[in-house]
Amino acid sequence: MACGFLPTRKEIRDRYGNPMPKFHRTDILKIESRPIYAEINAASASVWNECLYQMSRYQWHRGYPHAWDFFHIGSDCEGWVDKHLSKSQPLHSQSIQAVRERYFKSWESYGVLKKRHPNARPPRKQKTFLTTRWKKSAIRFEDTCVLLSMGRGRDKLCIPLPPHFNMSKTEHIATIDLVYDHGQWELHFSYRYETKKNEIGDGVVGVDIGEIHPIASHDGTDTRIFNGRYIRSLYRHRNKVLSAFSGAISRCEHHSKRWWKLTRRKWKRIKTIDNQIKDALHKHTTKFIEYCQTKGIGTIVLGDLTGIRDRIDYGKRSNQKLHQWAFGKITSLITYKAKVLGIQVVQIDEAYTSQTCPSCGNRKKPTNRNYTCLCGFKYHRDGVGAMNIREKYLGHFGVPVVADMDSRAMKMTPPLGFRLKVRVASS
Ligand SMILES: [Zn+2]
């Protein structure tokens, strides 16, 4: 395809907005348990609970009906709640602020969610523990430890760092979270970087994120298909472990010694599998981004997958598979890895992209792994999806190009498959 077809950078900016110039990275550090950590996260939970209380007071104060589903959030609401929070908890003022922000963020996402899910519930439950966040001004690094401020007049919390900790990155630190994850205490370090200003190519690649093949991409000539068999086997394995344990756990007395033992063991197993899934997704997305870089790709076009879980209904069994699929995870991994290199990522509505023939523009649902059209066009099904997503972004989706057909068929190389070189988990 000639370069004349491609929209300019300015046109892209006008159509899709400016790509974010900054990106975040998170590192996880496991730390040894100390009773104070639970106290700190309990204090954060108290702030959350206080937000709940002040929120209902706000409703009463402004004369709104007192029912969670009809809570009214005026523009002054967050300020009002902030003003009335007692702030007596032993936390840094910005850590308290972070809880409040989180509380209002979850109201925000409830607002979005309830349009699609009638069963969505607003944030109204009390918490016993909540992740605590420190912002940059409350963080100080010393030789072998990190000092976290606990508020004025209180001792700083000193957490020792391992010798391998990378001190050179600390100038980029944005936040630190104290997280309890199934028996393990962790510090999540979030770093903020500026995007490198590289020379970016003009290439555009369309990506179809699917269930059988996590990533299928097309850049105008080459199609790449990433195999998802290993990841699927991990999900099956995860389901089996879950159901095996839940049977045994349900037979014990609730919170008995054996109940705790099994529950701990269950989460340990699940965490291992989740890490394997995460690792596989990282390997695939890294490989994909590397390929984009060598090909001089400047824009990655993804199908917009929000609401895919509502739209797709292929029956119970298939649904379970799709529900679990890490659609969002793949999207976010690709987005952040692309941002690091300065490649922009756009999302477009992927309606009909899997059904339309790239050659003659007719619509037909593919019935097996190959897409065949009456016009004689035949290609890998997910490759067709990726091709159409790319065409849609470039603005000539569904335009019949029959005359161009021969040259296209010649230009198009057969899809190149990628498999992860790992032992397939027993299922
Ligand atoms: Zn056709």
Coordinates of C-alpha atoms and ligand atoms in Angstrom, one line a residue:
M1 CA 0.0 0.0 0.0
A2 CA 1.3 3.4 -0.9
C3 CA 2.3 5.8 1.8
G4 CA 0.0 8.4 0.3
F5 CA -2.9 6.6 1.9
L6 CA -1.6 7.2 5.4
P7 CA -3.1 10.0 7.5
T8 CA -0.5 12.5 8.7
R9 CA 0.4 12.8 12.4
K10 CA -1.7 15.9 12.7
E11 CA -4.7 14.2 11.3
I12 CA -4.3 11.4 13.7
R13 CA -4.0 13.8 16.6
D14 CA -7.2 15.6 15.5
R15 CA -9.0 12.4 15.2
Y16 CA -7.9 10.5 18.3
G17 CA -6.3 13.1 20.6
N18 CA -2.8 13.5 21.7
P19 CA -1.0 10.4 22.9
M20 CA 0.2 10.5 26.5
P21 CA 3.7 11.7 26.8
K22 CA 4.4 9.9 30.1
F23 CA 4.2 6.3 31.2
H24 CA 4.5 4.4 34.4
R25 CA 6.3 1.2 35.4
T26 CA 5.7 -0.8 38.5
D27 CA 8.2 -2.9 40.4
I28 CA 7.1 -5.3 43.1
L29 CA 9.3 -6.0 46.1
K30 CA 8.4 -8.7 48.6
I31 CA 9.0 -7.7 52.2
E32 CA 8.9 -9.6 55.5
S33 CA 5.8 -9.3 57.5
R34 CA 5.6 -6.9 60.4
P35 CA 2.5 -6.3 62.6
I36 CA 2.7 -2.6 61.9
Y37 CA 1.9 -3.1 58.2
A38 CA -1.5 -4.5 59.1
E39 CA -2.1 -1.5 61.4
I40 CA -1.2 0.9 58.6
N41 CA -3.6 -0.7 56.1
A42 CA -6.3 -0.9 58.8
A43 CA -5.8 2.9 59.2
S44 CA -6.3 3.4 55.5
A45 CA -9.5 1.3 55.7
S46 CA -10.7 3.6 58.5
V47 CA -10.3 6.5 56.1
W48 CA -12.3 4.7 53.5
N49 CA -15.0 3.9 56.0
E50 CA -15.1 7.5 57.0
C51 CA -15.5 8.5 53.4
L52 CA -18.6 6.2 53.3
Y53 CA -19.9 7.9 56.4
Q54 CA -19.3 11.4 55.2
M55 CA -20.8 10.6 51.8
S56 CA -24.1 9.6 53.4
R57 CA -23.9 12.8 55.6
Y58 CA -23.5 14.8 52.4
Q59 CA -26.6 13.2 51.0
W60 CA -28.6 14.1 54.1
H61 CA -27.1 17.6 54.2
R62 CA -28.1 18.4 50.6
G63 CA -31.5 16.9 51.0
Y64 CA -31.1 14.0 48.6
P65 CA -33.0 10.7 49.1
H66 CA -30.9 8.3 51.2
A67 CA -30.5 5.2 49.1
W68 CA -27.1 4.1 47.8
D69 CA -28.2 3.6 44.2
F70 CA -29.6 7.1 44.0
F71 CA -26.8 8.9 45.7
H72 CA -26.2 12.3 44.2
I73 CA -22.6 13.4 43.6
G74 CA -22.5 17.2 43.1
S75 CA -19.4 19.0 41.9
D76 CA -18.8 20.1 45.5
C77 CA -19.1 16.6 46.9
E78 CA -15.4 15.6 47.0
G79 CA -14.4 18.9 48.6
W80 CA -17.2 18.6 51.1
V81 CA -16.2 15.0 52.1
D82 CA -12.5 16.1 52.3
K83 CA -13.4 19.0 54.6
H84 CA -15.2 16.8 57.0
L85 CA -12.8 13.9 57.1
S86 CA -11.3 13.8 60.6
K87 CA -7.7 13.2 59.4
S88 CA -6.9 11.8 62.8
Q89 CA -5.6 8.5 61.4
P90 CA -1.8 7.9 61.8
L91 CA -1.1 8.5 58.1
H92 CA 0.6 11.1 55.9
S93 CA -1.9 13.6 54.7
Q94 CA -1.3 12.6 51.1
S95 CA -1.9 9.0 52.0
I96 CA -5.3 10.0 53.3
Q97 CA -5.9 12.0 50.2
A98 CA -5.0 8.9 48.1
V99 CA -7.8 6.9 49.8
R100 CA -10.3 9.7 49.2
E101 CA -9.3 9.8 45.6
R102 CA -9.6 6.1 45.3
Y103 CA -13.1 6.3 46.9
F104 CA -14.3 8.8 44.3
K105 CA -12.7 7.0 41.5
S106 CA -14.7 3.9 42.3
W107 CA -17.9 6.0 42.3
E108 CA -16.8 7.2 38.9
S109 CA -16.3 3.7 37.5
Y110 CA -19.6 2.6 39.1
G111 CA -21.2 5.4 37.0
V112 CA -19.7 4.0 33.8
L113 CA -20.4 0.4 34.8
K114 CA -24.1 0.7 35.7
K115 CA -25.0 1.7 32.2
R116 CA -24.1 -1.8 31.0
H117 CA -24.6 -3.8 34.2
P118 CA -27.8 -3.4 36.1
N119 CA -26.2 -5.5 38.9
A120 CA -23.3 -3.1 39.5
R121 CA -23.1 -1.8 43.0
P122 CA -21.7 1.5 44.3
P123 CA -18.8 1.5 46.7
R124 CA -20.7 1.2 50.0
K125 CA -19.0 -1.7 51.9
Q126 CA -16.9 -1.1 54.9
K127 CA -13.3 -2.3 54.7
T128 CA -11.0 -3.8 57.3
F129 CA -7.8 -3.4 55.3
L130 CA -6.9 -1.2 52.4
T131 CA -3.7 -0.7 50.4
T132 CA -1.8 2.4 51.6
R133 CA -0.2 4.7 49.1
W134 CA 2.6 7.2 49.7
K135 CA 3.2 9.9 47.2
K136 CA 6.6 11.3 46.2
S137 CA 6.9 14.0 48.9
A138 CA 6.4 11.4 51.6
I139 CA 9.1 9.1 50.4
R140 CA 12.8 9.3 51.2
F141 CA 15.6 6.8 50.4
E142 CA 18.5 6.1 52.6
D143 CA 21.4 3.8 52.1
T144 CA 19.7 0.5 52.8
C145 CA 16.1 1.4 53.5
V146 CA 13.2 3.5 52.4
L147 CA 11.7 6.0 54.8
L148 CA 7.9 6.5 54.5
S149 CA 6.3 9.5 56.3
M150 CA 3.5 8.7 58.7
G151 CA 2.3 12.2 59.1
R152 CA 3.5 15.2 61.2
G153 CA 4.9 14.4 64.6
R154 CA 5.1 10.7 64.1
D155 CA 8.1 8.4 63.5
K156 CA 8.8 7.5 59.9
L157 CA 8.3 4.0 58.8
C158 CA 11.6 2.4 57.9
I159 CA 11.5 -0.5 55.5
P160 CA 14.9 -2.2 54.8
L161 CA 15.7 -2.7 51.1
P162 CA 17.6 -5.7 49.7
P163 CA 21.1 -5.2 48.4
H164 CA 20.0 -5.8 44.8
F165 CA 17.6 -2.9 45.0
N166 CA 18.2 -0.5 42.1
M167 CA 18.8 2.9 43.7
S168 CA 19.4 4.7 40.4
K169 CA 15.7 4.6 39.5
T170 CA 14.6 6.3 42.7
E171 CA 14.6 9.8 41.2
H172 CA 11.7 8.7 38.9
I173 CA 9.6 7.4 41.8
A174 CA 6.0 8.5 41.8
T175 CA 4.3 6.4 44.4
I176 CA 4.8 3.4 46.8
D177 CA 2.0 1.1 47.7
L178 CA 1.9 -1.2 50.7
V179 CA 0.0 -4.3 49.5
Y180 CA -1.0 -7.5 51.2
D181 CA -1.5 -10.2 48.7
H182 CA -2.6 -13.6 50.0
G183 CA -0.2 -14.0 52.8
Q184 CA 2.6 -11.9 51.3
W185 CA 3.5 -8.3 52.0
E186 CA 4.7 -6.3 49.1
L187 CA 5.9 -2.8 48.2
H188 CA 4.8 -1.7 44.8
F189 CA 7.1 1.0 43.5
S190 CA 5.7 3.0 40.7
Y191 CA 8.1 5.0 38.5
R192 CA 7.2 7.7 36.0
Y193 CA 9.2 8.2 32.9
E194 CA 9.0 10.6 30.0
T195 CA 8.5 8.9 26.6
K196 CA 11.7 8.8 24.5
K197 CA 11.5 11.0 21.5
N198 CA 12.6 8.5 18.9
E199 CA 12.4 8.6 15.2
I200 CA 9.2 6.8 14.7
G201 CA 8.3 5.1 11.4
D202 CA 5.1 5.7 9.4
G203 CA 3.9 2.1 9.4
V204 CA 0.5 1.2 10.7
V205 CA -0.3 -2.2 12.1
G206 CA -3.7 -3.6 12.9
V207 CA -4.1 -6.0 15.8
D208 CA -6.9 -8.4 16.4
I209 CA -7.0 -9.7 20.0
G210 CA -8.7 -13.0 20.2
E211 CA -9.4 -16.1 22.2
I212 CA -7.5 -18.7 20.1
H213 CA -4.8 -16.3 19.1
P214 CA -4.0 -13.6 21.7
I215 CA -2.5 -11.4 19.0
A216 CA -3.0 -11.4 15.3
S217 CA -1.4 -8.5 13.4
H218 CA -1.2 -7.2 9.9
D219 CA 1.0 -4.3 8.7
G220 CA 0.0 -4.1 5.0
T221 CA 2.1 -7.0 3.8
D222 CA 3.0 -9.3 6.7
T223 CA 0.6 -11.1 9.0
R224 CA 1.7 -12.5 12.3
I225 CA -0.3 -14.9 14.4
F226 CA 0.6 -15.5 18.1
N227 CA -0.5 -18.9 19.4
G228 CA -2.5 -18.9 22.6
R229 CA -2.5 -22.6 23.3
Y230 CA -0.2 -22.5 26.3
I231 CA -2.0 -19.6 27.9
R232 CA -5.3 -21.4 27.4
S233 CA -4.0 -24.5 29.1
L234 CA -2.9 -22.5 32.0
Y235 CA -6.4 -21.1 32.4
R236 CA -7.9 -24.6 32.3
H237 CA -5.4 -25.7 34.9
R238 CA -6.3 -22.7 37.1
N239 CA -10.0 -23.7 36.9
K240 CA -9.2 -27.3 37.9
V241 CA -7.2 -26.2 40.9
L242 CA -9.9 -23.8 42.0
S243 CA -12.7 -26.4 41.8
A244 CA -10.6 -29.1 43.4
F245 CA -9.9 -26.9 46.4
S246 CA -13.3 -25.3 46.7
G247 CA -14.8 -28.8 47.1
A248 CA -12.4 -29.7 49.9
I249 CA -12.7 -26.3 51.6
S250 CA -16.5 -26.3 51.6
R251 CA -16.4 -29.6 53.5
C252 CA -14.5 -28.0 56.4
E253 CA -15.9 -25.9 59.2
H254 CA -15.6 -22.2 58.2
H255 CA -12.4 -20.6 59.6
S256 CA -11.3 -23.8 61.2
K257 CA -7.6 -24.7 61.3
R258 CA -8.0 -27.0 58.2
W259 CA -10.0 -24.4 56.4
W260 CA -7.2 -21.8 56.7
K261 CA -4.6 -24.4 55.8
L262 CA -6.4 -25.3 52.6
T263 CA -7.3 -21.7 51.7
R264 CA -3.7 -20.6 52.1
R265 CA -2.5 -23.6 50.0
K266 CA -5.1 -22.8 47.3
W267 CA -4.0 -19.2 46.9
K268 CA -0.4 -20.2 46.8
R269 CA -1.1 -22.5 43.8
I270 CA -3.3 -20.0 42.1
K271 CA -0.6 -17.3 42.5
T272 CA 1.9 -19.5 40.8
I273 CA -0.4 -20.1 37.8
D274 CA -1.3 -16.4 37.6
N275 CA 2.4 -15.6 37.4
Q276 CA 2.9 -18.1 34.6
I277 CA 0.0 -16.5 32.7
K278 CA 1.5 -13.0 33.3
D279 CA 4.9 -14.2 32.1
A280 CA 3.4 -15.7 28.9
L281 CA 1.5 -12.5 28.1
H282 CA 4.7 -10.5 28.7
K283 CA 6.7 -12.7 26.3
H284 CA 4.1 -12.5 23.6
T285 CA 3.6 -8.7 23.8
T286 CA 7.4 -8.1 24.0
K287 CA 7.9 -10.1 20.9
F288 CA 5.2 -8.2 19.1
I289 CA 6.6 -4.8 20.1
E290 CA 10.1 -5.9 19.0
Y291 CA 8.7 -6.8 15.7
C292 CA 6.9 -3.4 15.4
Q293 CA 10.1 -1.6 16.2
T294 CA 12.1 -3.5 13.5
K295 CA 9.3 -2.8 11.0
G296 CA 9.2 0.9 11.6
I297 CA 5.7 0.9 13.0
G298 CA 4.5 4.3 14.3
T299 CA 0.9 3.4 15.0
I300 CA -0.7 0.3 16.5
V301 CA -4.4 0.0 16.0
L302 CA -6.3 -2.1 18.4
G303 CA -10.0 -3.1 18.3
D304 CA -11.8 -1.4 21.2
L305 CA -12.7 -4.3 23.5
T306 CA -14.7 -2.5 26.2
G307 CA -17.9 -4.4 26.7
I308 CA -16.8 -7.5 24.8
R309 CA -18.0 -9.6 27.7
D310 CA -21.5 -8.3 27.2
R311 CA -21.6 -8.4 23.5
I312 CA -20.3 -12.0 23.1
D313 CA -22.7 -14.7 23.9
Y314 CA -21.7 -18.1 22.5
G315 CA -23.2 -20.2 25.2
K316 CA -22.0 -21.0 28.7
R317 CA -18.9 -23.0 28.1
S318 CA -17.4 -20.7 25.5
N319 CA -18.4 -17.7 27.6
Q320 CA -16.4 -18.9 30.5
K321 CA -13.3 -19.1 28.3
L322 CA -13.8 -15.6 27.0
H323 CA -14.6 -14.1 30.3
Q324 CA -11.3 -15.2 31.6
W325 CA -9.3 -14.1 28.6
A326 CA -6.9 -11.4 29.4
F327 CA -8.2 -9.0 26.7
G328 CA -7.6 -6.0 28.9
K329 CA -4.3 -7.2 30.1
I330 CA -3.0 -7.6 26.5
T331 CA -4.2 -4.2 25.5
S332 CA -2.6 -2.5 28.5
L333 CA 0.7 -4.4 28.0
I334 CA 0.9 -3.5 24.4
T335 CA -0.1 0.1 25.2
Y336 CA 2.6 0.6 27.8
K337 CA 5.3 -1.2 26.0
A338 CA 4.6 0.8 22.8
K339 CA 4.6 4.1 24.8
V340 CA 8.1 3.4 26.1
L341 CA 9.3 3.5 22.5
G342 CA 7.1 6.4 21.5
I343 CA 4.8 4.3 19.3
Q344 CA 1.2 5.5 19.5
V345 CA -1.7 3.2 20.2
V346 CA -5.2 3.9 19.1
Q347 CA -8.4 1.9 19.7
I348 CA -11.2 1.8 17.2
D349 CA -14.6 0.1 17.2
E350 CA -14.1 -3.3 15.7
A351 CA -17.6 -3.9 14.5
Y352 CA -17.8 -6.2 11.5
T353 CA -14.0 -6.3 11.2
S354 CA -14.0 -10.1 11.5
Q355 CA -16.8 -10.6 8.9
T356 CA -15.9 -8.3 6.1
C357 CA -14.0 -9.5 3.1
P358 CA -10.9 -7.3 2.6
S359 CA -11.0 -7.9 -1.1
C360 CA -14.6 -7.3 -2.2
G361 CA -16.2 -5.8 0.9
N362 CA -18.9 -8.5 1.3
R363 CA -19.9 -9.6 4.8
K364 CA -19.9 -13.2 5.8
K365 CA -19.3 -14.8 9.2
P366 CA -16.4 -17.2 9.1
T367 CA -17.3 -20.7 10.1
N368 CA -13.8 -22.1 10.7
R369 CA -10.3 -21.0 11.0
N370 CA -10.1 -19.8 7.5
Y371 CA -12.0 -16.9 6.0
T372 CA -13.3 -17.8 2.5
C373 CA -15.3 -15.4 0.4
L374 CA -17.3 -16.1 -2.8
C375 CA -15.0 -13.8 -4.6
G376 CA -12.2 -16.3 -4.1
F377 CA -10.4 -14.5 -1.3
K378 CA -9.1 -16.9 1.3
Y379 CA -7.1 -16.1 4.4
H380 CA -6.5 -16.9 8.0
R381 CA -9.5 -15.7 10.0
D382 CA -7.8 -13.6 12.6
G383 CA -5.5 -12.2 10.0
V384 CA -8.6 -10.9 8.2
G385 CA -9.7 -9.3 11.5
A386 CA -6.3 -7.5 11.9
M387 CA -6.3 -6.5 8.2
N388 CA -9.8 -4.9 8.6
I389 CA -8.9 -3.1 11.8
R390 CA -6.0 -1.5 10.0
E391 CA -8.2 -0.6 7.0
K392 CA -10.8 0.9 9.2
Y393 CA -8.3 3.1 10.9
L394 CA -6.9 4.2 7.5
G395 CA -10.4 5.0 6.4
H396 CA -11.0 2.6 3.6
F397 CA -12.7 -0.3 5.4
G398 CA -15.1 -2.3 3.3
V399 CA -14.2 -0.5 0.1
P400 CA -14.2 -3.1 -2.7
V401 CA -10.8 -3.3 -4.3
V402 CA -11.5 -6.2 -6.6
A403 CA -9.2 -4.7 -9.3
D404 CA -6.5 -4.6 -6.8
M405 CA -7.1 -8.2 -5.8
D406 CA -4.2 -9.9 -7.8
S407 CA -1.6 -7.5 -6.6
R408 CA -2.9 -7.8 -3.1
A409 CA -2.8 -11.6 -3.1
M410 CA 0.7 -11.5 -4.4
K411 CA 1.8 -8.9 -1.8
M412 CA 0.3 -10.8 1.0
T413 CA 2.6 -13.3 2.6
P414 CA 1.1 -16.3 4.4
P415 CA 0.6 -15.7 8.1
L416 CA 3.7 -16.3 10.3
G417 CA 2.9 -18.2 13.5
F418 CA 4.6 -17.7 16.9
R419 CA 4.5 -20.2 19.7
L420 CA 5.9 -19.9 23.2
K421 CA 8.7 -22.4 23.7
V422 CA 7.5 -23.8 27.0
R423 CA 6.2 -27.0 28.4
V424 CA 2.4 -27.2 28.2
A425 CA 0.9 -27.3 31.7
S426 CA -0.8 -30.6 32.6
S427 CA -4.6 -30.1 32.4
Ligands
ZN1 ZN -14.8 -11.3 -1.2

